[in-house]
Coordinates of C-alpha atoms and ligand atoms in Angstrom, one line a residue:
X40 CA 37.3 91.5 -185.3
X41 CA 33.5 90.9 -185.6
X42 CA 31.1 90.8 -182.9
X43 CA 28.7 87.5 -183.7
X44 CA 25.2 87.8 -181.6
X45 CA 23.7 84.4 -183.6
X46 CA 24.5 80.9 -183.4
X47 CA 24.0 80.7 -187.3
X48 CA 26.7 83.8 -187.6
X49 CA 29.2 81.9 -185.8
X50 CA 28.2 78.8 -187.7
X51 CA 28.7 80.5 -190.9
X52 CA 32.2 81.8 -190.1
X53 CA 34.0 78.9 -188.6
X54 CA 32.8 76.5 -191.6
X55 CA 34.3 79.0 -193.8
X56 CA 37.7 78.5 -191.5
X57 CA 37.5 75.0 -191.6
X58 CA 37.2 74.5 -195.2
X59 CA 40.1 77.0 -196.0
X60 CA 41.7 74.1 -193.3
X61 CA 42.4 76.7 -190.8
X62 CA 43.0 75.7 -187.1
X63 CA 40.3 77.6 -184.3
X64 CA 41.4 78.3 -180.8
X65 CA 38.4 78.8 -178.3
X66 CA 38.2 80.6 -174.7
X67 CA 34.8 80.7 -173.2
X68 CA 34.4 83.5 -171.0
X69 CA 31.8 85.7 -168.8
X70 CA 32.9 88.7 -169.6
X71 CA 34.6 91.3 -167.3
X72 CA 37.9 90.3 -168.7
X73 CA 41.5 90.6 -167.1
X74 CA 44.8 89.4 -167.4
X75 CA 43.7 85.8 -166.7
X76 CA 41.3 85.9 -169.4
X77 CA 44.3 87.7 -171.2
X78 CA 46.9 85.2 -171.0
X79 CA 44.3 82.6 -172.3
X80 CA 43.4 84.7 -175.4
X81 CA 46.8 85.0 -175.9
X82 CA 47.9 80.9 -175.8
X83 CA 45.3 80.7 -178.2
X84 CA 46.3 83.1 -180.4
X85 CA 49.8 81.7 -180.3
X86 CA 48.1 78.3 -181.0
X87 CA 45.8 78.4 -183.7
X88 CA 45.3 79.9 -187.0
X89 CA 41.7 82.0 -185.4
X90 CA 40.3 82.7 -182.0
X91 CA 37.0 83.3 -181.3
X92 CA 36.1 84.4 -177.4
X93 CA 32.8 84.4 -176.1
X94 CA 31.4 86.2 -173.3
X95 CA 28.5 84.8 -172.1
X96 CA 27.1 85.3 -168.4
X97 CA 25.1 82.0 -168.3
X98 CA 22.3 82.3 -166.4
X99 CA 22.4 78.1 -165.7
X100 CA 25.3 78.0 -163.5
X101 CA 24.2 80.7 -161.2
X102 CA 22.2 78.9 -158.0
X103 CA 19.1 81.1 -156.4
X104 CA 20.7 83.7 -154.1
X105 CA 24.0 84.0 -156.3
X106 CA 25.1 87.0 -158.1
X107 CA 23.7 86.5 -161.8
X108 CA 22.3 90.0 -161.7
X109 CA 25.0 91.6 -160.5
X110 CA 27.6 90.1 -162.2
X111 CA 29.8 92.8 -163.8
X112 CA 29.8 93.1 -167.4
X113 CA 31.4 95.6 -169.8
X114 CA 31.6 94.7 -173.6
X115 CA 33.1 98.0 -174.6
X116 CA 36.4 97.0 -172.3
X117 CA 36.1 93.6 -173.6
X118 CA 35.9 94.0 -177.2
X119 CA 39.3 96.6 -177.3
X120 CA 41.2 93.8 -175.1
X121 CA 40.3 91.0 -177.7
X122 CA 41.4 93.2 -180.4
X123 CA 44.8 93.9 -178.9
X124 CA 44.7 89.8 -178.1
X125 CA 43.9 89.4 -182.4
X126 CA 40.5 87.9 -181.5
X127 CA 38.4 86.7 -184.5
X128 CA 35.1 86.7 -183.2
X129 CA 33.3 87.7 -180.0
X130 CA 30.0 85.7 -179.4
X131 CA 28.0 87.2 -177.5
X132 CA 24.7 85.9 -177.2
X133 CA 21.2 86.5 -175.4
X134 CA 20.1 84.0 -173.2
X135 CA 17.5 83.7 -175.9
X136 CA 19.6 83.0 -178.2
X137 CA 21.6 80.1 -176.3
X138 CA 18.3 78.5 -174.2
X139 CA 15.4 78.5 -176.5
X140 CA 11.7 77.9 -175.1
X141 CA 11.4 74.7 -173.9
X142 CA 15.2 74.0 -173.2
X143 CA 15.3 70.8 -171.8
X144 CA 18.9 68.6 -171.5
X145 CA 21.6 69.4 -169.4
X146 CA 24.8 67.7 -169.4
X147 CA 25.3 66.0 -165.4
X148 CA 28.0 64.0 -164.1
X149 CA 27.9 61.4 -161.3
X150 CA 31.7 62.2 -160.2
X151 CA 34.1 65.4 -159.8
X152 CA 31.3 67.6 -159.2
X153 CA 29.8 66.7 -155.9
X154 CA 33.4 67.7 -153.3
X155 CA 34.5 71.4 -153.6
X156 CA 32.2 73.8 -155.2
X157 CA 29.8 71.4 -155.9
X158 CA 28.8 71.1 -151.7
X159 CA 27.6 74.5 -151.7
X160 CA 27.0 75.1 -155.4
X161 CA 24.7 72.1 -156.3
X162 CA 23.1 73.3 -159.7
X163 CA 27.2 75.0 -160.9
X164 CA 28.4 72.4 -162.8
X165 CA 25.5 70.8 -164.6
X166 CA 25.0 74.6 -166.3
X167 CA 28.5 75.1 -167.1
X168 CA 29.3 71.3 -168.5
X169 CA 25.9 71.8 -170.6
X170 CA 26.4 75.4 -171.7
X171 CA 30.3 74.5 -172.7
X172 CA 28.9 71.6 -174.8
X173 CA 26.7 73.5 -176.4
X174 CA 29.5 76.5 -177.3
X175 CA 32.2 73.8 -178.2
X176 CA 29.2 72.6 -180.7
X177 CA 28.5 75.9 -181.9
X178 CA 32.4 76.8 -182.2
X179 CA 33.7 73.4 -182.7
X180 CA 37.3 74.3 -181.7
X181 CA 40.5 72.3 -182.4
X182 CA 41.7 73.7 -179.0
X183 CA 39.8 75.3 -175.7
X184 CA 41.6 76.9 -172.9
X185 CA 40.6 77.2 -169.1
X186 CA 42.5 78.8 -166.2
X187 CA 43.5 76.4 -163.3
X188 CA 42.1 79.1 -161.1
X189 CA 38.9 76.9 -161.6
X190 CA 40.8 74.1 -160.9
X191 CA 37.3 71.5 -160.3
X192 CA 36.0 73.2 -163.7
X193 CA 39.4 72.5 -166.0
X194 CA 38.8 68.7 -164.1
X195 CA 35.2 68.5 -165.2
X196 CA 35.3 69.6 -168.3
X197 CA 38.5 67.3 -169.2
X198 CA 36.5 64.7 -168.3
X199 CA 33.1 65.5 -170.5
X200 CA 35.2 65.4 -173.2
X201 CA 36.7 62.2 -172.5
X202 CA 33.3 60.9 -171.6
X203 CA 32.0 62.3 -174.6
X204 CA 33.9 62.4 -177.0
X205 CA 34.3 66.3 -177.9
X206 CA 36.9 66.6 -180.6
X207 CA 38.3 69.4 -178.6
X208 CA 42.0 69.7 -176.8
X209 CA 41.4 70.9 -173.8
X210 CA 44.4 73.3 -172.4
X211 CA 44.9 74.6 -168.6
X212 CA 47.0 77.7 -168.3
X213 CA 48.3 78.8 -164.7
X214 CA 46.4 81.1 -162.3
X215 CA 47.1 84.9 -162.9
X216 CA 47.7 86.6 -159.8
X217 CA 47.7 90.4 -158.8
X218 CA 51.4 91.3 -157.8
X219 CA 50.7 91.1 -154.2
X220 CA 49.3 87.0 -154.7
X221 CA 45.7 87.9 -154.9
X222 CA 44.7 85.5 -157.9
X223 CA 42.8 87.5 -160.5
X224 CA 39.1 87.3 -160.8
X225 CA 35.9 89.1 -162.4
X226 CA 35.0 89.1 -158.9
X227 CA 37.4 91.0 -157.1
X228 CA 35.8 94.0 -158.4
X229 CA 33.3 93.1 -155.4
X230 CA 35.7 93.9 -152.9
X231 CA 36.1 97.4 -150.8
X232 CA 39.1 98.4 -150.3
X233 CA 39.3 97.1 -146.9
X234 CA 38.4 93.4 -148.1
X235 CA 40.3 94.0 -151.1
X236 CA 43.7 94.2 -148.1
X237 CA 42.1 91.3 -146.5
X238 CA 41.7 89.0 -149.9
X239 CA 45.2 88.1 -149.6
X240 CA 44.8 86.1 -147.0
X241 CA 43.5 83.4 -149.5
X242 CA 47.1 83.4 -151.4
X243 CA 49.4 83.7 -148.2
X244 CA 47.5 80.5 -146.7
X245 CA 48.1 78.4 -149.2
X246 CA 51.5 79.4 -149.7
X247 CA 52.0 78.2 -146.2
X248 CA 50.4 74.8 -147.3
X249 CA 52.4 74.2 -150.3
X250 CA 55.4 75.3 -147.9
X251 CA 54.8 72.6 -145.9
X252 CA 54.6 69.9 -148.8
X253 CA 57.3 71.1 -149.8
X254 CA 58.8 70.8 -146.9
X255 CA 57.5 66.9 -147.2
X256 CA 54.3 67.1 -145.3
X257 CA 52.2 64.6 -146.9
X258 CA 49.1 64.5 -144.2
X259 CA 46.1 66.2 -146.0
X260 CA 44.5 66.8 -142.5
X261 CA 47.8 68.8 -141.8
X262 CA 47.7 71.1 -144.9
X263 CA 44.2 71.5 -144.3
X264 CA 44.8 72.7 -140.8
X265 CA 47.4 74.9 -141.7
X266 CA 46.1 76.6 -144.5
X267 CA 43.2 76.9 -142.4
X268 CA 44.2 78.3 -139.3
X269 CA 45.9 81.0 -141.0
X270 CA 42.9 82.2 -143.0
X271 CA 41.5 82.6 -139.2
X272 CA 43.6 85.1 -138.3
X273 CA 41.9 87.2 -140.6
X274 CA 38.6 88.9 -139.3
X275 CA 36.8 89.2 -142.5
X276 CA 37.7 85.7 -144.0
X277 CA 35.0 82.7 -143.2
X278 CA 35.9 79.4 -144.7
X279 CA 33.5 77.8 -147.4
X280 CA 35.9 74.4 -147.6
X281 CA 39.9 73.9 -147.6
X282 CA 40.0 70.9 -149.2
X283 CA 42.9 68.6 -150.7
X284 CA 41.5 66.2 -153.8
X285 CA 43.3 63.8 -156.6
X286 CA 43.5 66.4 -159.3
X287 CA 41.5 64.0 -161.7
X288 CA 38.9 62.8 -159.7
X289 CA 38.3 65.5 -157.5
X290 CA 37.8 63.4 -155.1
X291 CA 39.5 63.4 -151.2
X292 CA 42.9 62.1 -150.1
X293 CA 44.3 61.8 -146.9
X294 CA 47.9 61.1 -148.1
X295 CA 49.1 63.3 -150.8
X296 CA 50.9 61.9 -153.5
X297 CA 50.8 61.7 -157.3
X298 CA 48.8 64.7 -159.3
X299 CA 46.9 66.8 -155.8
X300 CA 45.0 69.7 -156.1
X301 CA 44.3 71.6 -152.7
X302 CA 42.0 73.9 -153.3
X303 CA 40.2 76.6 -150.6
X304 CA 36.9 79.1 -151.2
X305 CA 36.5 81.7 -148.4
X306 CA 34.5 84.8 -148.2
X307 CA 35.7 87.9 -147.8
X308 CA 32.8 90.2 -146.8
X309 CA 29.7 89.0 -149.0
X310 CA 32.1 88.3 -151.9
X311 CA 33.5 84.3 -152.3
X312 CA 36.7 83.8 -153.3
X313 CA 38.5 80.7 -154.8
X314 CA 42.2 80.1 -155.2
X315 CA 44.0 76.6 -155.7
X316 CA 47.3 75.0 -156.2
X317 CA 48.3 71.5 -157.7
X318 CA 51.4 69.8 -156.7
X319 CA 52.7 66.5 -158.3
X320 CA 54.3 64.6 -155.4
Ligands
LIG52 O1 34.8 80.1 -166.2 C1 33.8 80.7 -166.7 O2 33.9 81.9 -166.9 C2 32.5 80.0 -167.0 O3 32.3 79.0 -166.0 C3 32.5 79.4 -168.4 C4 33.5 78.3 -168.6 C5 32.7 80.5 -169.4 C6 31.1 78.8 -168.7 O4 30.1 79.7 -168.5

């Protein structure tokens, strides 16, 4: 496995793949990596002929107030879990390296980014649809993979690369949860112990919501007050959004039927938390 710093490095390396006609399997990361991050590596392993990860903490997607400095970060971990994964190549650039002076175009989007994470995170998705363009043309991958865990992200960045016209398969894999429900997340490391007890409140709510579609609720307002009313039972939880979208669009239902993402961000503590499930009705 070879750590790659450079654009040009990377460059070199994949052209080399492609002309041997190898396949390349691609999971952009920040870092900090777990089992979700894991079980991506690992479907692209399975899939392609090489992998190359990269961990990248992009300054872009981070709003004024967010946690861009503290974000955790620990190559060392990192690099031994890609080599047990068969990783290729790490890239791991400096922000130097990926915005050079006078940086200038960003990839926006009038849809899909403006309901969820997009209310309170305005500037989010504008710097990670413009810094995974720029990876998937540093890497050009056959295949990418994202965890549904950010469900509005997988959605987004399916549709850039419709929009676009990235030669890149984009795969979701399923959320990776802790055995208790809590779903894994670089940012669980945040929690104290006493938050870490309260977290699952995020997992148990919404397993009351998909209970009750299930159980042939179709009223979004319903879920939504379900899901809801449960996380406020829990003294340290307070409720960014419980939302329920078209999976696709991202955009708000009030009937639930075909491809339905209902999605919820809380805080636990200082720490925000997202967690998500999609049901096909
Ligand atoms: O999901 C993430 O970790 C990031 O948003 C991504 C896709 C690596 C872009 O920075």
């Amino acid at each position: 496995m070879k750590i790659c710093y450079t654009v040009d490095e990377v460059r070199t390396a994949v052209k080399e793949w492609k002309r041997q006609g190898l396949s390349v399997g691609f999971v952009p990361t920040m870092g900090y990596l777990h089992e979700g991050h894991r079980s991506l590596m690992e479907a692209a392993r399975k899939d392609n002929d090489k992998v190359v990860v990269s961990i990248f903490v992009n300054p872009m997607q981070f709003g004024p107030g967010e946690d861009l400095e503290t974000y955790p970060r620990d190559l060392e971990k990192d690099s031994k879990l890609c080599e047990e994964v068969g990783v290729d190549i790490i890239f791991h650039p400096e922000p130097e390296e990926m915005y050079k002076a006078g940086f200038c175009t960003y990839v926006d989007m009038n849809g899909l980014t403006t309901e969820l994470c997009g209310k309170t995170r305005p500037v989010h998705f504008r710097g990670v649809q413009t810094v995974v363009l720029k990876l998937f043309n540093i890497v050009t991958p056959d295949r990418a993979y994202f965890g549904q865990k950010d469900a509005q992200q997988l959605a987004v960045i399916k549709r850039m690369v419709t929009d676009l016209n990235v030669g890149t398969e984009i795969i979701g894999c399923p959320i990776i949860r802790e055995a208790d429900g809590l779903a894994k997340s670089s940012r669980n490391t945040y929690l104290s112990d006493e938050e870490r007890r309260a977290a699952l409140i995020l997992s148990k709510s919404l397993k009351l919501g998909r209970e009750a579609i299930e159980a042939g609720e179709r009223d979004s307002k319903k879920v939504i007050d379900i899901i809801s009313q449960n996380i406020a039972t829990e003294p340290l939880a307070k409720i960014d959004y419980v939302d329920v979208v078209d999976f696709a669009t991202i955009t708000p239902v009030d009937k639930i039927t075909g491809e339905t993402l209902v999605a919820i961000a809380v805080y636990i503590g200082k720490t925000r938390l997202i967690d998500n499930f999609i049901v096909e009705v």
